[in-house]
């Protein structure tokens, strides 16, 4: 019997309607469109309206995936959500998405790996499909970063946005799907990109309400140095391990944190710009959402058998790459 691979068979994304542009941010903090564009590549990002939640976006993604694939939500076995901005500490957003989307035969859980959330979640879902026991697993990557961003801190508020996207994983016996992955952590970098308060180590109390540590903190320059080398290294490593040259790779799908990091990774891989998915200018850094949002926007251009490398770097530190062959 030929090996079962876990293959992406459908993709969809949902972003909030409300746009927060660089011009809007100029009125909120001491920044300007020129700085944001040249230092990051971002022009605008999407922000949820009051009351709009990650599970709202996620359940829309699940319903649309089922509609596009021509299946009922009742056929979904599992939903795994990569996020650091779940609706609640518990129950899991996966749990709520199963309910809101009508995927009531599914089980699932949330997975926290910051900006590497989607690739970590994808590789986790892969194991369930490859085991042969699960046939339809939805992997969501999404974050409502506006819920943890301090809109008085120009170091972070210009970077992040909200959005959610996901893929359906199904068994494939034609040799397409996820071929290889490399996932890494280095917890010694945890203080450089962190939402310090709000967990059990530092609960939010009436004494610390409004404290900057209740929001996301990033030591941008230090994180940049790690991100730019680690994301390029891990992408080169997965190519080498699978005997791929720049010519063989059809698409790089990089985490959208900074255009300069994306360019460095593509250069290291020997890729021309037309093979790199970039939408950072529209959505900013949606943390777990960036990679599936790219796949969704490029879906029509993808061909069966395309060699695709996903690469991410995020808080933790977490990073990694995935090599897959597009299956449809
Ligand atoms: O997604 C997960 C992983 N995260 C990343 O990969 C992000 C990695 N880091 C970055 O992308 C970049 O470090 C940032 C975009 C966050 C910052 O860019 P940078 O080129 O590293 O800027 P910097 O922090 O070194 O700051 C340069 C200058 C500073 O002024 P001085 O000290 O040179 O006078 C900052 O105060 O730019 C200033 N600055 C700003 N100016 C205008 C910082 N933020 C802003 C701003 N507008 N929003």
mmCIF file of C-alpha atoms and ligand atoms in Angstrom:
data_model
loop_
_atom_site.group_PDB
_atom_site.id
_atom_site.type_symbol
_atom_site.label_atom_id
_atom_site.label_comp_id
_atom_site.label_asym_id
_atom_site.label_seq_id
_atom_site.Cartn_x
_atom_site.Cartn_y
_atom_site.Cartn_z
ATOM 1 C CA UNK A 1 0.000 0.000 0.000
ATOM 2 C CA UNK A 2 1.365 3.427 -0.904
ATOM 3 C CA UNK A 3 2.112 5.868 1.904
ATOM 4 C CA UNK A 4 -0.643 8.242 3.028
ATOM 5 C CA UNK A 5 0.398 11.881 2.849
ATOM 6 C CA UNK A 6 -1.612 14.711 4.371
ATOM 7 C CA UNK A 7 -2.524 17.076 1.539
ATOM 8 C CA UNK A 8 -4.169 20.481 1.457
ATOM 9 C CA UNK A 9 -7.348 20.078 -0.586
ATOM 10 C CA UNK A 10 -9.010 23.445 0.041
ATOM 11 C CA UNK A 11 -8.126 26.848 1.484
ATOM 12 C CA UNK A 12 -10.070 29.907 2.542
ATOM 13 C CA UNK A 13 -9.474 33.148 4.428
ATOM 14 C CA UNK A 14 -11.521 35.826 6.169
ATOM 15 C CA UNK A 15 -10.327 39.281 7.185
ATOM 16 C CA UNK A 16 -12.302 41.957 9.028
ATOM 17 C CA UNK A 17 -13.753 44.734 6.850
ATOM 18 C CA UNK A 18 -12.345 47.623 8.869
ATOM 19 C CA UNK A 19 -9.053 49.018 7.513
ATOM 20 C CA UNK A 20 -6.442 50.745 9.695
ATOM 21 C CA UNK A 21 -4.071 52.583 7.334
ATOM 22 C CA UNK A 22 -0.630 54.057 7.966
ATOM 23 C CA UNK A 23 -2.274 57.485 7.654
ATOM 24 C CA UNK A 24 -4.719 56.546 10.449
ATOM 25 C CA UNK A 25 -1.770 55.506 12.649
ATOM 26 C CA UNK A 26 -0.048 58.858 12.015
ATOM 27 C CA UNK A 27 -2.899 60.406 14.000
ATOM 28 C CA UNK A 28 -2.487 57.935 16.887
ATOM 29 C CA UNK A 29 1.300 57.724 17.488
ATOM 30 C CA UNK A 30 4.486 59.515 16.412
ATOM 31 C CA UNK A 31 5.022 57.668 13.128
ATOM 32 C CA UNK A 32 4.632 58.196 9.397
ATOM 33 C CA UNK A 33 3.667 56.295 6.285
ATOM 34 C CA UNK A 34 7.178 56.563 4.849
ATOM 35 C CA UNK A 35 8.847 54.968 7.926
ATOM 36 C CA UNK A 36 6.331 52.139 8.138
ATOM 37 C CA UNK A 37 6.474 51.397 4.401
ATOM 38 C CA UNK A 38 10.259 51.410 4.099
ATOM 39 C CA UNK A 39 11.013 49.599 7.394
ATOM 40 C CA UNK A 40 8.258 46.944 7.138
ATOM 41 C CA UNK A 41 6.456 46.996 3.762
ATOM 42 C CA UNK A 42 3.062 47.485 5.446
ATOM 43 C CA UNK A 43 0.535 50.022 4.097
ATOM 44 C CA UNK A 44 -2.606 48.946 5.947
ATOM 45 C CA UNK A 45 -4.005 46.210 8.160
ATOM 46 C CA UNK A 46 -7.493 44.905 9.067
ATOM 47 C CA UNK A 47 -8.949 45.329 12.552
ATOM 48 C CA UNK A 48 -12.048 43.681 14.013
ATOM 49 C CA UNK A 49 -15.117 45.710 14.946
ATOM 50 C CA UNK A 50 -16.252 45.600 18.574
ATOM 51 C CA UNK A 51 -17.628 42.164 19.390
ATOM 52 C CA UNK A 52 -16.101 40.403 16.337
ATOM 53 C CA UNK A 53 -14.073 37.414 17.563
ATOM 54 C CA UNK A 54 -11.515 34.926 16.302
ATOM 55 C CA UNK A 55 -14.151 32.178 16.479
ATOM 56 C CA UNK A 56 -16.430 34.328 14.259
ATOM 57 C CA UNK A 57 -13.727 34.579 11.586
ATOM 58 C CA UNK A 58 -12.682 30.938 12.076
ATOM 59 C CA UNK A 59 -16.195 29.542 11.775
ATOM 60 C CA UNK A 60 -16.696 31.533 8.543
ATOM 61 C CA UNK A 61 -13.487 29.970 7.218
ATOM 62 C CA UNK A 62 -14.709 26.465 8.141
ATOM 63 C CA UNK A 63 -18.134 26.999 6.552
ATOM 64 C CA UNK A 64 -16.572 28.373 3.352
ATOM 65 C CA UNK A 65 -14.071 25.497 3.131
ATOM 66 C CA UNK A 66 -16.911 22.975 3.440
ATOM 67 C CA UNK A 67 -18.969 24.804 0.811
ATOM 68 C CA UNK A 68 -16.045 25.040 -1.621
ATOM 69 C CA UNK A 69 -15.159 21.369 -1.134
ATOM 70 C CA UNK A 70 -18.810 20.284 -1.371
ATOM 71 C CA UNK A 71 -18.915 18.609 2.029
ATOM 72 C CA UNK A 72 -20.984 19.023 5.182
ATOM 73 C CA UNK A 73 -19.374 20.453 8.345
ATOM 74 C CA UNK A 74 -20.605 17.225 9.956
ATOM 75 C CA UNK A 75 -17.926 15.345 7.957
ATOM 76 C CA UNK A 76 -15.060 17.258 9.609
ATOM 77 C CA UNK A 77 -13.119 15.058 12.072
ATOM 78 C CA UNK A 78 -10.926 17.694 13.715
ATOM 79 C CA UNK A 79 -10.333 21.436 13.848
ATOM 80 C CA UNK A 80 -6.997 22.675 15.222
ATOM 81 C CA UNK A 81 -6.513 26.410 15.728
ATOM 82 C CA UNK A 82 -3.072 28.029 15.783
ATOM 83 C CA UNK A 83 -3.380 31.268 17.729
ATOM 84 C CA UNK A 84 -2.085 33.366 20.613
ATOM 85 C CA UNK A 85 -5.292 35.394 20.819
ATOM 86 C CA UNK A 86 -7.941 32.767 21.481
ATOM 87 C CA UNK A 87 -11.432 34.045 22.363
ATOM 88 C CA UNK A 88 -10.825 32.947 25.983
ATOM 89 C CA UNK A 89 -8.107 31.253 28.070
ATOM 90 C CA UNK A 90 -10.599 28.396 27.941
ATOM 91 C CA UNK A 91 -12.632 26.833 26.432
ATOM 92 C CA UNK A 92 -10.510 26.567 23.320
ATOM 93 C CA UNK A 93 -11.422 28.569 20.230
ATOM 94 C CA UNK A 94 -11.461 25.266 18.341
ATOM 95 C CA UNK A 95 -14.289 24.168 20.608
ATOM 96 C CA UNK A 96 -16.285 27.330 19.834
ATOM 97 C CA UNK A 97 -15.561 27.151 16.093
ATOM 98 C CA UNK A 98 -16.855 23.551 15.997
ATOM 99 C CA UNK A 99 -20.123 24.797 17.511
ATOM 100 C CA UNK A 100 -20.521 27.977 15.412
ATOM 101 C CA UNK A 101 -19.698 26.249 12.113
ATOM 102 C CA UNK A 102 -21.874 23.182 12.717
ATOM 103 C CA UNK A 103 -18.840 20.856 12.787
ATOM 104 C CA UNK A 104 -20.395 19.060 15.715
ATOM 105 C CA UNK A 105 -18.771 15.676 15.011
ATOM 106 C CA UNK A 106 -15.288 17.203 15.220
ATOM 107 C CA UNK A 107 -12.926 17.550 18.144
ATOM 108 C CA UNK A 108 -9.898 19.746 18.409
ATOM 109 C CA UNK A 109 -7.738 22.119 20.370
ATOM 110 C CA UNK A 110 -5.767 25.362 20.156
ATOM 111 C CA UNK A 111 -2.019 25.476 19.674
ATOM 112 C CA UNK A 112 0.203 28.375 20.741
ATOM 113 C CA UNK A 113 3.357 29.024 18.719
ATOM 114 C CA UNK A 114 3.033 32.749 17.962
ATOM 115 C CA UNK A 115 3.959 33.570 14.363
ATOM 116 C CA UNK A 116 4.919 29.936 13.700
ATOM 117 C CA UNK A 117 1.405 28.929 14.794
ATOM 118 C CA UNK A 118 0.197 27.889 11.360
ATOM 119 C CA UNK A 119 3.150 25.672 10.446
ATOM 120 C CA UNK A 120 3.206 24.041 13.887
ATOM 121 C CA UNK A 121 -0.540 23.382 13.624
ATOM 122 C CA UNK A 122 -0.272 22.114 10.057
ATOM 123 C CA UNK A 123 2.421 19.592 11.007
ATOM 124 C CA UNK A 124 0.352 18.515 14.028
ATOM 125 C CA UNK A 125 -2.706 17.950 11.811
ATOM 126 C CA UNK A 126 -0.511 16.059 9.336
ATOM 127 C CA UNK A 127 0.188 13.394 11.987
ATOM 128 C CA UNK A 128 -3.525 12.696 12.511
ATOM 129 C CA UNK A 129 -4.170 12.326 8.769
ATOM 130 C CA UNK A 130 -1.067 10.205 8.132
ATOM 131 C CA UNK A 131 -2.100 7.854 10.943
ATOM 132 C CA UNK A 132 -4.983 6.830 8.678
ATOM 133 C CA UNK A 133 -7.545 7.426 11.402
ATOM 134 C CA UNK A 134 -8.627 10.977 10.484
ATOM 135 C CA UNK A 135 -9.777 11.877 6.976
ATOM 136 C CA UNK A 136 -10.806 15.528 7.166
ATOM 137 C CA UNK A 137 -8.831 17.840 9.434
ATOM 138 C CA UNK A 138 -9.161 21.620 9.277
ATOM 139 C CA UNK A 139 -6.128 23.686 10.270
ATOM 140 C CA UNK A 140 -6.893 27.298 11.143
ATOM 141 C CA UNK A 141 -4.313 30.030 11.664
ATOM 142 C CA UNK A 142 -5.640 33.290 12.965
ATOM 143 C CA UNK A 143 -5.111 36.088 15.421
ATOM 144 C CA UNK A 144 -6.909 39.145 16.687
ATOM 145 C CA UNK A 145 -3.698 41.025 17.397
ATOM 146 C CA UNK A 146 -5.628 44.265 17.976
ATOM 147 C CA UNK A 147 -6.835 42.722 21.255
ATOM 148 C CA UNK A 148 -3.275 42.669 22.673
ATOM 149 C CA UNK A 149 -1.656 45.628 20.885
ATOM 150 C CA UNK A 150 -0.957 48.843 22.783
ATOM 151 C CA UNK A 151 -2.054 51.599 20.388
ATOM 152 C CA UNK A 152 0.240 54.018 22.241
ATOM 153 C CA UNK A 153 3.364 51.939 21.421
ATOM 154 C CA UNK A 154 4.654 52.789 17.935
ATOM 155 C CA UNK A 155 7.137 49.896 18.065
ATOM 156 C CA UNK A 156 4.336 47.365 17.801
ATOM 157 C CA UNK A 157 1.042 49.002 16.807
ATOM 158 C CA UNK A 158 2.167 49.695 13.239
ATOM 159 C CA UNK A 159 3.040 46.048 12.597
ATOM 160 C CA UNK A 160 0.130 43.863 13.602
ATOM 161 C CA UNK A 161 -3.331 43.182 12.150
ATOM 162 C CA UNK A 162 -6.254 40.771 12.471
ATOM 163 C CA UNK A 163 -7.242 37.891 10.197
ATOM 164 C CA UNK A 164 -7.846 34.159 9.966
ATOM 165 C CA UNK A 165 -7.468 31.534 7.263
ATOM 166 C CA UNK A 166 -7.354 27.786 7.081
ATOM 167 C CA UNK A 167 -6.845 24.676 5.040
ATOM 168 C CA UNK A 168 -8.489 21.284 4.802
ATOM 169 C CA UNK A 169 -6.113 18.332 5.126
ATOM 170 C CA UNK A 170 -7.103 15.017 3.552
ATOM 171 C CA UNK A 171 -5.240 11.763 2.788
ATOM 172 C CA UNK A 172 -3.344 11.674 -0.533
ATOM 173 C CA UNK A 173 -1.792 8.607 -2.120
ATOM 174 C CA UNK A 174 -0.447 10.266 -5.273
ATOM 175 C CA UNK A 175 2.706 11.603 -3.618
ATOM 176 C CA UNK A 176 1.411 15.141 -3.123
ATOM 177 C CA UNK A 177 0.830 16.871 0.229
ATOM 178 C CA UNK A 178 3.242 17.524 3.073
ATOM 179 C CA UNK A 179 6.616 15.958 2.314
ATOM 180 C CA UNK A 180 8.927 17.299 5.033
ATOM 181 C CA UNK A 181 9.112 19.783 7.881
ATOM 182 C CA UNK A 182 11.632 21.254 10.313
ATOM 183 C CA UNK A 183 10.309 22.862 13.496
ATOM 184 C CA UNK A 184 12.428 24.571 16.157
ATOM 185 C CA UNK A 185 12.182 26.416 19.478
ATOM 186 C CA UNK A 186 14.597 28.493 21.533
ATOM 187 C CA UNK A 187 12.938 29.537 24.770
ATOM 188 C CA UNK A 188 15.882 31.700 25.783
ATOM 189 C CA UNK A 189 14.486 34.367 23.450
ATOM 190 C CA UNK A 190 11.126 34.516 25.219
ATOM 191 C CA UNK A 191 11.549 37.950 26.814
ATOM 192 C CA UNK A 192 12.208 39.641 23.462
ATOM 193 C CA UNK A 193 8.701 39.089 22.095
ATOM 194 C CA UNK A 194 6.075 38.495 24.747
ATOM 195 C CA UNK A 195 2.737 39.413 26.248
ATOM 196 C CA UNK A 196 4.023 39.160 29.802
ATOM 197 C CA UNK A 197 0.864 39.652 31.820
ATOM 198 C CA UNK A 198 -2.409 37.791 31.580
ATOM 199 C CA UNK A 199 -1.121 34.262 32.110
ATOM 200 C CA UNK A 200 -0.739 32.427 35.416
ATOM 201 C CA UNK A 201 2.767 33.837 36.053
ATOM 202 C CA UNK A 202 1.494 37.435 36.088
ATOM 203 C CA UNK A 203 -2.311 37.530 36.205
ATOM 204 C CA UNK A 204 -3.962 40.848 35.415
ATOM 205 C CA UNK A 205 -5.032 42.428 38.693
ATOM 206 C CA UNK A 206 -6.577 45.745 39.633
ATOM 207 C CA UNK A 207 -3.058 46.990 40.494
ATOM 208 C CA UNK A 208 -1.631 46.364 36.999
ATOM 209 C CA UNK A 209 -4.571 47.304 34.760
ATOM 210 C CA UNK A 210 -3.280 49.404 31.859
ATOM 211 C CA UNK A 211 0.375 48.406 32.487
ATOM 212 C CA UNK A 212 2.388 48.146 29.210
ATOM 213 C CA UNK A 213 3.216 44.493 30.057
ATOM 214 C CA UNK A 214 -0.479 43.645 29.607
ATOM 215 C CA UNK A 215 0.115 44.173 25.883
ATOM 216 C CA UNK A 216 2.503 42.713 23.339
ATOM 217 C CA UNK A 217 6.143 43.774 23.756
ATOM 218 C CA UNK A 218 8.770 43.349 21.049
ATOM 219 C CA UNK A 219 12.474 44.240 21.108
ATOM 220 C CA UNK A 220 12.264 44.733 17.328
ATOM 221 C CA UNK A 221 15.912 45.026 16.407
ATOM 222 C CA UNK A 222 16.987 41.879 18.314
ATOM 223 C CA UNK A 223 14.051 39.856 17.013
ATOM 224 C CA UNK A 224 14.865 41.029 13.495
ATOM 225 C CA UNK A 225 18.423 39.666 13.743
ATOM 226 C CA UNK A 226 17.203 36.223 14.827
ATOM 227 C CA UNK A 227 14.299 36.165 12.356
ATOM 228 C CA UNK A 228 16.348 37.110 9.336
ATOM 229 C CA UNK A 229 18.955 34.378 9.890
ATOM 230 C CA UNK A 230 16.754 31.614 11.318
ATOM 231 C CA UNK A 231 14.028 31.845 8.665
ATOM 232 C CA UNK A 232 16.592 31.846 5.853
ATOM 233 C CA UNK A 233 18.642 29.013 7.469
ATOM 234 C CA UNK A 234 15.666 26.724 7.988
ATOM 235 C CA UNK A 235 14.390 27.320 4.446
ATOM 236 C CA UNK A 236 17.817 26.530 2.996
ATOM 237 C CA UNK A 237 18.025 23.431 5.245
ATOM 238 C CA UNK A 238 14.725 21.979 4.032
ATOM 239 C CA UNK A 239 15.727 22.576 0.403
ATOM 240 C CA UNK A 240 19.076 20.860 0.918
ATOM 241 C CA UNK A 241 17.468 17.907 2.703
ATOM 242 C CA UNK A 242 15.075 17.396 -0.212
ATOM 243 C CA UNK A 243 17.616 18.097 -2.988
ATOM 244 C CA UNK A 244 15.731 21.178 -4.124
ATOM 245 C CA UNK A 245 17.341 24.101 -5.946
ATOM 246 C CA UNK A 246 15.807 27.561 -6.403
ATOM 247 C CA UNK A 247 14.651 26.367 -9.833
ATOM 248 C CA UNK A 248 12.701 23.458 -8.316
ATOM 249 C CA UNK A 249 10.759 25.592 -5.834
ATOM 250 C CA UNK A 250 7.600 27.078 -7.360
ATOM 251 C CA UNK A 251 6.518 29.159 -4.379
ATOM 252 C CA UNK A 252 7.860 30.444 -1.088
ATOM 253 C CA UNK A 253 5.093 31.261 1.399
ATOM 254 C CA UNK A 254 6.838 33.260 4.103
ATOM 255 C CA UNK A 255 5.422 34.543 7.364
ATOM 256 C CA UNK A 256 4.651 38.220 6.750
ATOM 257 C CA UNK A 257 6.511 40.047 9.535
ATOM 258 C CA UNK A 258 8.762 42.331 7.551
ATOM 259 C CA UNK A 259 9.453 42.666 3.833
ATOM 260 C CA UNK A 260 13.199 42.810 4.524
ATOM 261 C CA UNK A 261 13.086 39.392 6.256
ATOM 262 C CA UNK A 262 11.058 37.945 3.367
ATOM 263 C CA UNK A 263 13.548 39.289 0.789
ATOM 264 C CA UNK A 264 16.532 37.884 2.708
ATOM 265 C CA UNK A 265 14.888 34.434 2.868
ATOM 266 C CA UNK A 266 14.031 34.438 -0.846
ATOM 267 C CA UNK A 267 17.583 35.505 -1.747
ATOM 268 C CA UNK A 268 19.102 32.753 0.366
ATOM 269 C CA UNK A 269 16.852 30.221 -1.393
ATOM 270 C CA UNK A 270 17.847 31.539 -4.822
ATOM 271 C CA UNK A 271 14.277 32.533 -5.696
ATOM 272 C CA UNK A 272 13.145 35.342 -7.946
ATOM 273 C CA UNK A 273 10.540 37.701 -6.495
ATOM 274 C CA UNK A 274 7.730 36.368 -8.710
ATOM 275 C CA UNK A 275 7.867 33.082 -6.753
ATOM 276 C CA UNK A 276 7.314 34.705 -3.358
ATOM 277 C CA UNK A 277 3.840 35.264 -1.918
ATOM 278 C CA UNK A 278 3.661 38.719 -0.343
ATOM 279 C CA UNK A 279 0.550 40.476 0.943
ATOM 280 C CA UNK A 280 2.056 42.227 3.982
ATOM 281 C CA UNK A 281 1.153 45.614 2.473
ATOM 282 C CA UNK A 282 -2.577 44.834 2.891
ATOM 283 C CA UNK A 283 -2.803 42.885 6.130
ATOM 284 C CA UNK A 284 0.399 43.518 8.133
ATOM 285 C CA UNK A 285 1.467 40.779 10.523
ATOM 286 C CA UNK A 286 -1.570 38.651 11.444
ATOM 287 C CA UNK A 287 0.690 36.220 13.399
ATOM 288 C CA UNK A 288 -0.764 32.703 12.761
ATOM 289 C CA UNK A 289 -2.876 34.047 9.906
ATOM 290 C CA UNK A 290 -0.182 35.197 7.484
ATOM 291 C CA UNK A 291 0.734 31.949 5.701
ATOM 292 C CA UNK A 292 -2.800 30.589 5.100
ATOM 293 C CA UNK A 293 -3.987 34.075 4.054
ATOM 294 C CA UNK A 294 -1.286 34.000 1.359
ATOM 295 C CA UNK A 295 -2.293 30.499 0.220
ATOM 296 C CA UNK A 296 -5.904 31.681 0.001
ATOM 297 C CA UNK A 297 -5.022 34.729 -2.097
ATOM 298 C CA UNK A 298 -2.745 32.736 -4.426
ATOM 299 C CA UNK A 299 -4.984 29.628 -4.619
ATOM 300 C CA UNK A 300 -6.003 30.214 -8.251
ATOM 301 C CA UNK A 301 -2.367 30.415 -9.390
ATOM 302 C CA UNK A 302 -1.332 27.141 -7.750
ATOM 303 C CA UNK A 303 -1.031 23.969 -9.810
ATOM 304 C CA UNK A 304 -1.101 20.319 -8.828
ATOM 305 C CA UNK A 305 2.446 19.172 -8.071
ATOM 306 C CA UNK A 306 3.814 22.672 -7.374
ATOM 307 C CA UNK A 307 6.720 22.571 -4.918
ATOM 308 C CA UNK A 308 5.928 24.951 -2.076
ATOM 309 C CA UNK A 309 8.050 25.942 0.925
ATOM 310 C CA UNK A 310 6.357 27.560 3.931
ATOM 311 C CA UNK A 311 8.634 29.391 6.386
ATOM 312 C CA UNK A 312 7.990 31.208 9.634
ATOM 313 C CA UNK A 313 9.688 32.786 12.626
ATOM 314 C CA UNK A 314 7.931 34.000 15.753
ATOM 315 C CA UNK A 315 7.840 34.721 19.456
ATOM 316 C CA UNK A 316 9.156 32.052 21.770
ATOM 317 C CA UNK A 317 11.339 31.879 19.762
ATOM 318 C CA UNK A 318 9.673 29.434 17.386
ATOM 319 C CA UNK A 319 10.537 28.858 13.756
ATOM 320 C CA UNK A 320 10.479 26.324 10.995
ATOM 321 C CA UNK A 321 9.747 25.356 7.426
ATOM 322 C CA UNK A 322 7.450 22.940 5.637
ATOM 323 C CA UNK A 323 7.937 21.451 2.166
ATOM 324 C CA UNK A 324 4.741 20.367 0.427
ATOM 325 C CA UNK A 325 3.485 19.489 -3.027
ATOM 326 C CA UNK A 326 0.222 21.180 -3.963
ATOM 327 C CA UNK A 327 -2.457 18.536 -4.477
ATOM 328 C CA UNK A 328 -5.084 20.199 -6.717
HETATM 329 O O1 LIG B 1 6.482 38.173 13.507
HETATM 330 C C1 LIG B 1 7.236 37.610 14.511
HETATM 331 C C2 LIG B 1 8.654 38.013 14.541
HETATM 332 N N1 LIG B 1 8.819 39.416 14.440
HETATM 333 C C3 LIG B 1 9.605 39.924 13.514
HETATM 334 O O2 LIG B 1 10.143 39.202 12.732
HETATM 335 C C4 LIG B 1 9.830 41.419 13.565
HETATM 336 C C5 LIG B 1 11.293 41.730 13.499
HETATM 337 N N2 LIG B 1 11.607 43.131 13.639
HETATM 338 C C6 LIG B 1 11.262 44.055 12.709
HETATM 339 O O3 LIG B 1 10.582 43.772 11.753
HETATM 340 C C7 LIG B 1 11.835 45.439 12.880
HETATM 341 O O4 LIG B 1 12.805 45.417 13.908
HETATM 342 C C8 LIG B 1 10.779 46.531 13.213
HETATM 343 C C9 LIG B 1 9.907 46.783 11.992
HETATM 344 C C10 LIG B 1 9.942 46.086 14.395
HETATM 345 C C11 LIG B 1 11.504 47.847 13.538
HETATM 346 O O5 LIG B 1 12.359 48.209 12.473
HETATM 347 P P1 LIG B 1 13.894 48.549 12.763
HETATM 348 O O6 LIG B 1 14.465 48.945 11.473
HETATM 349 O O7 LIG B 1 14.507 47.372 13.471
HETATM 350 O O8 LIG B 1 13.764 49.804 13.702
HETATM 351 P P2 LIG B 1 14.362 50.020 15.177
HETATM 352 O O9 LIG B 1 13.513 49.363 16.178
HETATM 353 O O10 LIG B 1 15.833 49.723 15.157
HETATM 354 O O11 LIG B 1 14.195 51.588 15.274
HETATM 355 C C12 LIG B 1 14.872 52.491 14.386
HETATM 356 C C13 LIG B 1 14.398 53.890 14.695
HETATM 357 C C14 LIG B 1 14.434 54.209 16.185
HETATM 358 O O12 LIG B 1 14.766 55.580 16.319
HETATM 359 P P3 LIG B 1 16.275 56.022 16.676
HETATM 360 O O13 LIG B 1 16.599 55.336 17.972
HETATM 361 O O14 LIG B 1 17.115 55.498 15.544
HETATM 362 O O15 LIG B 1 16.172 57.491 16.756
HETATM 363 C C15 LIG B 1 12.996 54.027 16.633
HETATM 364 O O16 LIG B 1 12.661 54.797 17.752
HETATM 365 O O17 LIG B 1 13.030 54.041 14.288
HETATM 366 C C16 LIG B 1 12.238 54.485 15.403
HETATM 367 N N3 LIG B 1 10.903 53.908 15.297
HETATM 368 C C17 LIG B 1 9.929 54.481 14.600
HETATM 369 N N4 LIG B 1 9.860 55.617 13.896
HETATM 370 C C18 LIG B 1 8.691 55.902 13.298
HETATM 371 C C19 LIG B 1 10.473 52.741 15.814
HETATM 372 N N5 LIG B 1 9.184 52.542 15.471
HETATM 373 C C20 LIG B 1 8.826 53.603 14.737
HETATM 374 C C21 LIG B 1 7.623 53.960 14.075
HETATM 375 N N6 LIG B 1 7.609 55.124 13.371
HETATM 376 N N7 LIG B 1 6.539 53.196 14.108
#
